[in-house]
Short mmCIF file of C-alpha atoms in Angstrom, two decimals:
data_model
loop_
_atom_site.label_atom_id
_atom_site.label_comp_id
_atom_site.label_asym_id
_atom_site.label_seq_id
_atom_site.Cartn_x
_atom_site.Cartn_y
_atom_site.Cartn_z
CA UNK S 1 0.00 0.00 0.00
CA UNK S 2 1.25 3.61 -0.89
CA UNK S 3 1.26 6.02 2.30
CA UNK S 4 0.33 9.20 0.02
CA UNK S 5 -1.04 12.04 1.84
CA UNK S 6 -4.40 11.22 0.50
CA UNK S 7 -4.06 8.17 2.28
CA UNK S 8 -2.51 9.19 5.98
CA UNK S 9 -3.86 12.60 6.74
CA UNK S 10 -7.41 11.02 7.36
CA UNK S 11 -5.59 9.03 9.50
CA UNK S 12 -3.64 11.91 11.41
CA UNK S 13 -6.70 13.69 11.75
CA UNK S 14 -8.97 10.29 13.10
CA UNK S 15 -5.32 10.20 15.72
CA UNK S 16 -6.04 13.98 16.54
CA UNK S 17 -9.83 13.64 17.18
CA UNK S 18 -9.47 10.82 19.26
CA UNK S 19 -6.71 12.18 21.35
CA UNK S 20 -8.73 15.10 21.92
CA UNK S 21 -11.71 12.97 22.64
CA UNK S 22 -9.82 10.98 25.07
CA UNK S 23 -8.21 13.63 26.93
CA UNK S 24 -11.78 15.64 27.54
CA UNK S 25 -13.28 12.62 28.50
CA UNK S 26 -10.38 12.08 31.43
CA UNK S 27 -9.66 15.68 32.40
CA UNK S 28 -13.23 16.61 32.39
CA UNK S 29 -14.72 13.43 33.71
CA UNK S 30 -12.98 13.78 37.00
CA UNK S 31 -14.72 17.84 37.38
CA UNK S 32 -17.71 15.86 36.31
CA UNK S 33 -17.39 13.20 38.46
CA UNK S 34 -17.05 16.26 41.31
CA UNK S 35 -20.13 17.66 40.39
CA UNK S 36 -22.06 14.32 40.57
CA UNK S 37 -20.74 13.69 44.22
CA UNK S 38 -21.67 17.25 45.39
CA UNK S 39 -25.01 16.07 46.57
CA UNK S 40 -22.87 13.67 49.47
CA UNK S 41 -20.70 15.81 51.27
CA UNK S 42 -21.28 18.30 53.32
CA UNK S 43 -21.56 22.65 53.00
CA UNK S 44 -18.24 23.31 53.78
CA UNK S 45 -16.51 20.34 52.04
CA UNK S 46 -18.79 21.50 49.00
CA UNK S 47 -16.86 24.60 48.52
CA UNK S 48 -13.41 22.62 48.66
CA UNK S 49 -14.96 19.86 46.27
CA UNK S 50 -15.68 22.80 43.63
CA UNK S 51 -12.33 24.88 44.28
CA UNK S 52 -10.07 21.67 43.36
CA UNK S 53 -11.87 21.72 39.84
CA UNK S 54 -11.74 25.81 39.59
CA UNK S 55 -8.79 26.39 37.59
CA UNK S 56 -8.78 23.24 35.13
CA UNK S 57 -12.29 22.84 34.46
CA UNK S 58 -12.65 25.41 31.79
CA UNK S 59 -9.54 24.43 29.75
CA UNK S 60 -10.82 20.67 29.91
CA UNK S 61 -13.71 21.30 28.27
CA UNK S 62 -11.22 22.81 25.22
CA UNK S 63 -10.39 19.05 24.37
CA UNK S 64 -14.19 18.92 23.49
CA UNK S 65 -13.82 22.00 21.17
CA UNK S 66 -10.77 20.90 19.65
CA UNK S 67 -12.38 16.93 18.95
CA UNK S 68 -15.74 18.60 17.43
CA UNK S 69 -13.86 20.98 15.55
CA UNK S 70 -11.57 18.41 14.02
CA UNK S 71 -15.02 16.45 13.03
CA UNK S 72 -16.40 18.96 11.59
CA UNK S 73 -13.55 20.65 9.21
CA UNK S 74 -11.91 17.35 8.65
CA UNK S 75 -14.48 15.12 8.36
CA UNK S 76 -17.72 16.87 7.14
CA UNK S 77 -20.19 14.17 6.17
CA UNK S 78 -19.60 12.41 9.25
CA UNK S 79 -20.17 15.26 11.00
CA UNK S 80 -23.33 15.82 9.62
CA UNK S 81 -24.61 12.21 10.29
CA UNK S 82 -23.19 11.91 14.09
CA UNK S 83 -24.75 15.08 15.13
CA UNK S 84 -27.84 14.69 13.26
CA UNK S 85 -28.09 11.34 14.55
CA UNK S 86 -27.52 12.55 18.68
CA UNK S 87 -29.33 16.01 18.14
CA UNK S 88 -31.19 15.13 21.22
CA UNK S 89 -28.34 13.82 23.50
CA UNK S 90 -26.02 16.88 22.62
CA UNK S 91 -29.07 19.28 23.57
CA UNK S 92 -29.38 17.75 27.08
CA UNK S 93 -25.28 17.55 27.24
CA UNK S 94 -25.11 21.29 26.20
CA UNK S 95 -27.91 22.13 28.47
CA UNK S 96 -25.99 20.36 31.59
CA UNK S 97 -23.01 22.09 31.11
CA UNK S 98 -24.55 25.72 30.92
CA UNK S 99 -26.03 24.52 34.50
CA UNK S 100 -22.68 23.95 35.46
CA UNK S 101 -21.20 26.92 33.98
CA UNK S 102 -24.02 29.21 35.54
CA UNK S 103 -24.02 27.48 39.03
CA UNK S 104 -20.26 27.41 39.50
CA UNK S 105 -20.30 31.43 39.20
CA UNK S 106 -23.73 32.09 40.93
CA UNK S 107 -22.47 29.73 44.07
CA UNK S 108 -20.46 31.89 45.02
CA UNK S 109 -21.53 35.03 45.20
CA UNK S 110 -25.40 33.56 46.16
CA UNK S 111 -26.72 34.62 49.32
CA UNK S 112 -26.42 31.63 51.95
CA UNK S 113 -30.14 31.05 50.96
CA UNK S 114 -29.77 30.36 47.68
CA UNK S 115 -26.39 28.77 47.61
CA UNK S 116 -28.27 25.06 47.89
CA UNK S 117 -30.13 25.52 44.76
CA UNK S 118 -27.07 26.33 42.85
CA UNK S 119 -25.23 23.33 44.59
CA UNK S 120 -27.93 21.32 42.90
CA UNK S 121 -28.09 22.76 40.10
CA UNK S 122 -24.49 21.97 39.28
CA UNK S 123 -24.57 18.55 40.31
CA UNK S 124 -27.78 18.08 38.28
CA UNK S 125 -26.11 19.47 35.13
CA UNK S 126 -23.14 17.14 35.74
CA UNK S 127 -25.21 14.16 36.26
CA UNK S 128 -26.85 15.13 32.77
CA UNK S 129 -23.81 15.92 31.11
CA UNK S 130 -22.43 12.62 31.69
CA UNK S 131 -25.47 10.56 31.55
CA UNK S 132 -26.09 12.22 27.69
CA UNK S 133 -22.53 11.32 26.74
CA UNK S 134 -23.00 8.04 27.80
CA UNK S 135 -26.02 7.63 25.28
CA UNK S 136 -24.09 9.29 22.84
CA UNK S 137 -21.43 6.34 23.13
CA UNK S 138 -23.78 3.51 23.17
CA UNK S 139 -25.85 5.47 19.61
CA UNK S 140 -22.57 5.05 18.53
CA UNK S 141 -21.30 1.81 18.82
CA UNK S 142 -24.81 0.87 17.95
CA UNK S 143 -24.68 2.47 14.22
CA UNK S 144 -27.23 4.74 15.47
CA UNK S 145 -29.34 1.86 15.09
CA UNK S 146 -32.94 3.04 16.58
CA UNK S 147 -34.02 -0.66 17.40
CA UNK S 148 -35.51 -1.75 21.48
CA UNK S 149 -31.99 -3.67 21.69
CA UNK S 150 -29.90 -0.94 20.38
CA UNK S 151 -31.57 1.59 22.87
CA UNK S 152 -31.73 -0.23 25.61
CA UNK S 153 -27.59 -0.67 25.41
CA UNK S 154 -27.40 3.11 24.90
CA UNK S 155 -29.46 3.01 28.23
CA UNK S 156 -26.81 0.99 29.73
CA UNK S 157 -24.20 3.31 29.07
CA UNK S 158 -26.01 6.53 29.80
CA UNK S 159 -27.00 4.61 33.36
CA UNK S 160 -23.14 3.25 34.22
CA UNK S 161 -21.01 5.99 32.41
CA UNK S 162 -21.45 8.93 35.81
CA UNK S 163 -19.94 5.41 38.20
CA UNK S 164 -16.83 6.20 36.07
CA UNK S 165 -16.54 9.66 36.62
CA UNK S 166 -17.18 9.43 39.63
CA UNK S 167 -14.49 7.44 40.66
CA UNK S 168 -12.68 9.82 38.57
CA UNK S 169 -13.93 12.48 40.86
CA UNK S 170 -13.34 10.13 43.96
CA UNK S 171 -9.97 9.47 42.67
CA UNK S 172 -9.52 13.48 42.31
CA UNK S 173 -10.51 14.21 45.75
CA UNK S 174 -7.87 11.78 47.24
CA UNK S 175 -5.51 13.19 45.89
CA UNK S 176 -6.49 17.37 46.03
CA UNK S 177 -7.84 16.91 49.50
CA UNK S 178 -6.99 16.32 52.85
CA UNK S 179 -8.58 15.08 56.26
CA UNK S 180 -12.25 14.42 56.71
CA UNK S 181 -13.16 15.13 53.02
CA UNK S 182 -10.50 12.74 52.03
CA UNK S 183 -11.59 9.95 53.84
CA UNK S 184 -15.15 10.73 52.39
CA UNK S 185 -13.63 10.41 49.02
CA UNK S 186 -11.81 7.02 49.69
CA UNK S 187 -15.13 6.37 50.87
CA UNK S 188 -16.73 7.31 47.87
CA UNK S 189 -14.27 5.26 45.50
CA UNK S 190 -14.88 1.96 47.60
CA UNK S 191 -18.83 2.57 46.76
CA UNK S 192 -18.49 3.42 43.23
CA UNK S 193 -15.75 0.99 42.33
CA UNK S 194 -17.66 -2.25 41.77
CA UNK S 195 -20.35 -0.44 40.34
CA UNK S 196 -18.21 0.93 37.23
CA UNK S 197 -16.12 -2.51 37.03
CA UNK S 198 -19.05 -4.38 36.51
CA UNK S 199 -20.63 -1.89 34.27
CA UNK S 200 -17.44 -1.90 32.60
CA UNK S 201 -17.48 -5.78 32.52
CA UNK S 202 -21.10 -5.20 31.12
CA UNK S 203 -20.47 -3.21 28.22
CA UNK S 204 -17.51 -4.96 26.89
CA UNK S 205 -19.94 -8.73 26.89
CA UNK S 206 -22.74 -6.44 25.81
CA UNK S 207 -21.03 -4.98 22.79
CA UNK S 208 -20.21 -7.73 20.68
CA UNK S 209 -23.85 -8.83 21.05
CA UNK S 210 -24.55 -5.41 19.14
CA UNK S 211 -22.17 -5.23 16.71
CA UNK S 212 -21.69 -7.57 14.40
CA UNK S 213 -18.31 -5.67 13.24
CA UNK S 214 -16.76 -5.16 17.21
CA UNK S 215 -17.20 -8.77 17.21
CA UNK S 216 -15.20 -9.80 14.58
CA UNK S 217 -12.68 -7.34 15.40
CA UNK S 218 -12.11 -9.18 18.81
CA UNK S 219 -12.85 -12.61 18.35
CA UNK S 220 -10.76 -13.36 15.97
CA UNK S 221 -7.72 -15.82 16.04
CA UNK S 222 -5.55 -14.84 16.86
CA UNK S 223 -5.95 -10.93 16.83
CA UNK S 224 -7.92 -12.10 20.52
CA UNK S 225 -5.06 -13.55 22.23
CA UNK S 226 -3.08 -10.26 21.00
CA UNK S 227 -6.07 -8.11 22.54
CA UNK S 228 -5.74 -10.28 25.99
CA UNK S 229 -2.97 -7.61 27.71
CA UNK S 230 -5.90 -4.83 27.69
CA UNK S 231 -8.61 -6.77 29.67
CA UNK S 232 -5.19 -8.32 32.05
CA UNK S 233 -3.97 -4.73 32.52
CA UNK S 234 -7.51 -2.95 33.36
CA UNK S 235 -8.06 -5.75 36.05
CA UNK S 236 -4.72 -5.61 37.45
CA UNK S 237 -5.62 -1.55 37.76
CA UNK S 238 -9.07 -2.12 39.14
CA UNK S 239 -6.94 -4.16 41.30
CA UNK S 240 -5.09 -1.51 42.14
CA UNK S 241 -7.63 0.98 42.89
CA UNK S 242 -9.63 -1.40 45.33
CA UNK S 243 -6.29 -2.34 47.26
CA UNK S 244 -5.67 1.35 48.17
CA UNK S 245 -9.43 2.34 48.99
CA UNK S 246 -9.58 -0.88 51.14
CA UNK S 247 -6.55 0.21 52.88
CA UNK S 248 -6.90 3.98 54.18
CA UNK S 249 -3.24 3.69 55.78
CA UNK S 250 -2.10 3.16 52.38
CA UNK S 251 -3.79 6.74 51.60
CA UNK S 252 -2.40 8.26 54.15
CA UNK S 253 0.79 6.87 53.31
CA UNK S 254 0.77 9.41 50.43
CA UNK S 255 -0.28 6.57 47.64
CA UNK S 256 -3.96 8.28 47.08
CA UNK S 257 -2.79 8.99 43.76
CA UNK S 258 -3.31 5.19 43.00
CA UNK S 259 -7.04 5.53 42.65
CA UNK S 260 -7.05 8.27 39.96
CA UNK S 261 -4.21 6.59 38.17
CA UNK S 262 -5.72 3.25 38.11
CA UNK S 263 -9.22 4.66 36.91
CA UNK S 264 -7.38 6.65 34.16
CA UNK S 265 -5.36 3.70 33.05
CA UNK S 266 -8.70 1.77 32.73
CA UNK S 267 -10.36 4.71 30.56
CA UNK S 268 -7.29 5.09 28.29
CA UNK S 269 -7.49 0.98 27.84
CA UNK S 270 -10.81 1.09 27.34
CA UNK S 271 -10.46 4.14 24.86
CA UNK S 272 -7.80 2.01 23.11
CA UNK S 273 -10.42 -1.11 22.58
CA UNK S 274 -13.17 0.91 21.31
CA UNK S 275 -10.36 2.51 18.60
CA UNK S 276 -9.55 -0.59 17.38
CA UNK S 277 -12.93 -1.81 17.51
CA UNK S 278 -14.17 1.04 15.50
CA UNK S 279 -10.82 1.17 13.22
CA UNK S 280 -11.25 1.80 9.89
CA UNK S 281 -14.75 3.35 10.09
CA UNK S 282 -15.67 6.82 11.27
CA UNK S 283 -18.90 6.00 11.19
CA UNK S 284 -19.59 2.00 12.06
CA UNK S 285 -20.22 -0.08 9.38
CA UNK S 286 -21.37 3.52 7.56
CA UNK S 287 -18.25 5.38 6.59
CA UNK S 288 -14.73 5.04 6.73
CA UNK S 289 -12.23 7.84 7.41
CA UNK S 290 -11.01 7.93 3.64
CA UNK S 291 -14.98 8.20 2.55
CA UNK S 292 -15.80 11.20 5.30
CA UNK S 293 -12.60 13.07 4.84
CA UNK S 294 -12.29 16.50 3.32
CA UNK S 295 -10.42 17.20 0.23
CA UNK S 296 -6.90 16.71 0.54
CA UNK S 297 -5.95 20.06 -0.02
CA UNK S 298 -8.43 21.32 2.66
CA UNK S 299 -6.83 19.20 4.63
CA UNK S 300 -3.48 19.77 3.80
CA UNK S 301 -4.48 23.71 4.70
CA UNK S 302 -6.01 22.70 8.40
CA UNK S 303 -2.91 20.11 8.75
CA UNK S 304 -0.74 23.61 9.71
CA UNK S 305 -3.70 25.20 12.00
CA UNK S 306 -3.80 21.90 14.12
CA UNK S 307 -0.34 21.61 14.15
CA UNK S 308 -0.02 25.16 15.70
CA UNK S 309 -3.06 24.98 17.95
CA UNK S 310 -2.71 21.37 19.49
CA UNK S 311 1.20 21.85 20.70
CA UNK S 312 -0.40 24.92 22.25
CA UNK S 313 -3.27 23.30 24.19
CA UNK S 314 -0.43 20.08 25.12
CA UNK S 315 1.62 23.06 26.66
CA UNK S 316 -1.07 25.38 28.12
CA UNK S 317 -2.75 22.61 29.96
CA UNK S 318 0.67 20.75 31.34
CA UNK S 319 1.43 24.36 32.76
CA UNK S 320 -1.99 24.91 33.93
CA UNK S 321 -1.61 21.77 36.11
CA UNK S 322 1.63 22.52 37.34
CA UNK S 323 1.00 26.20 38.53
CA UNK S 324 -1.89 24.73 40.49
CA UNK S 325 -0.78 21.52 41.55
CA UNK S 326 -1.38 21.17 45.32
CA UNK S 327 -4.05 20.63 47.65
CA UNK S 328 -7.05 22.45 47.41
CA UNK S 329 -8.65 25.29 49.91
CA UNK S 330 -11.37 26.53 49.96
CA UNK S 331 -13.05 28.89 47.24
CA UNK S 332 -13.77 32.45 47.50
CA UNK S 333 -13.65 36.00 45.52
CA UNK S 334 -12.35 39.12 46.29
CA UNK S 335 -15.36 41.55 47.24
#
């Protein structure tokens, strides 16, 4: 096969979008996974919970941007089936994160009386946020197939996806906080823990059963006993993760950081089995990259914008978490 340009920038592009996709997912499913276990701790701890996630959870929501974007100038006819296809699903996603745009200013500034509602508010938009992405996921795997068996598995997802962010968020918490409110969060993780594993376990049986195409892509000989280190390596971190919440001397020990690494390592793993589930198609079973792909020229021309802006958002964001790195205090504005 020839490597022309024709042929590999679809495929740099497809790399860019999902590395985009995958990073949102991780940095802004922990500040998700916040918001969704706002409702559980208590008024003071709330404004810690929400000042750990106050400087990054802006700029993780530019990973978003930057994957839509690259959908939409890159790969314009799949663009215009995926989001015609989850028109609904984006709406309520979109609609939970103006909630939690709104309510993380209003909170704090609100009189005492009002403060509550905006506390709910947020968590409510986070909860909706993630529970729209997660029926955006199963629509996808699915084909945006619109049959009872199809729907119910986007169900699945939408149900089970806010367990994984919230041991993201648990996961956070350990390691931005301190004392009581850490403890809570270990607590947290232990609770949510088997709950995403198994929903985890769930979607990877369930999967196969709904795609035809995912499950000749993994049950295949002997591309499946070359597939066997990701399922090894995500239960040797869910491992990890329930060895440290079981243990809170461990946490104390300074090893909270186990939690969240184990939970990411699980999300990029899993990220890495839907890619080459879904590899070559853009579009399952619809579209490949080639087929969706702008004109090689176009893309040629958008080939220098991305490789301006993405170095820039690798950098900004690495910086951003370094500058304020630490544990968190609480919130609060200059009068």
């Amino acid at each position: 096969m020839t490597f022309t340009w024709e042929y590999m920038l679809p495929l740099v592009f497809m790399a860019v979008m999902g590395l985009a996709l995958l990073a949102y997912v991780v940095l802004d499913g922990y500040d998700l996974g916040v918001g969704i276990l706002l409702p559980f701790a208590s008024d003071d701890q709330k404004d810690v919970m929400v000042s750990s996630i106050g400087p990054f959870w802006d700029a993780n929501e530019t990973w978003l941007v930057l994957g839509i974007g690259v959908l939409l100038v890159a790969f314009p006819l799949a663009h215009g089936i995926v989001l015609s296809a989850l028109y609904l699903p984006v709406a309520v996603m979109l609609i939970g994160l103006i909630l939690r745009g709104v309510s993380f200013d209003f909170r704090v500034k609100a009189r005492a009386a009002h403060k509550g509602t905006w506390n709910v508010l947020f968590a409510l938009g986070s909860l909706m946020t993630a529970m729209a992405q997660g029926w955006m996921l199963g629509s996808y795997l699915t084909g945006f197939d619109h049959s009872w068996k199809s729907s119910l598995f986007s169900l699945g997802i939408a149900l089970t996806l806010p367990t994984g962010y919230a041991m993201l968020g648990a996961g956070w918490l350990i390691m931005k906080t301190s004392d009581e409110l850490q403890a809570r969060a270990v607590r947290w993780a232990r609770r949510v823990l088997w709950p995403m594993g198994l929903a985890l376990i769930a979607i990877s049986l369930a999967s196969p059963l709904v795609s035809q195409t995912v499950f000749d892509r993994w049950f295949a000989m002997p591309q499946f006993l070359g597939l066997l280190p990701i399922p090894v390596a995500c239960a040797l971190a869910f491992y990890a993760a329930f060895h440290v919440t079981a243990r809170p001397n461990v946490v104390a020990a300074g090893y909270g950081w186990v939690v969240f690494a184990s939970t990411v390592l699980i999300f990029v793993l899993a990220f890495i089995g839907l890619a080459y589930s879904l590899y070559p198609y853009i579009v399952i079973d619809r579209m490949t990259v080639w087929q969706a792909a702008s004109a090689t020229k176009s893309l040629l021309f958008i080939f220098v914008g991305v490789a301006i802006t993405l170095p820039a958002i690798i950098v900004y964001t690495i910086f951003m978490y370094r500058v304020f790195w630490g544990k968190a205090r609480e919130l609060s504005y200059l009068p």
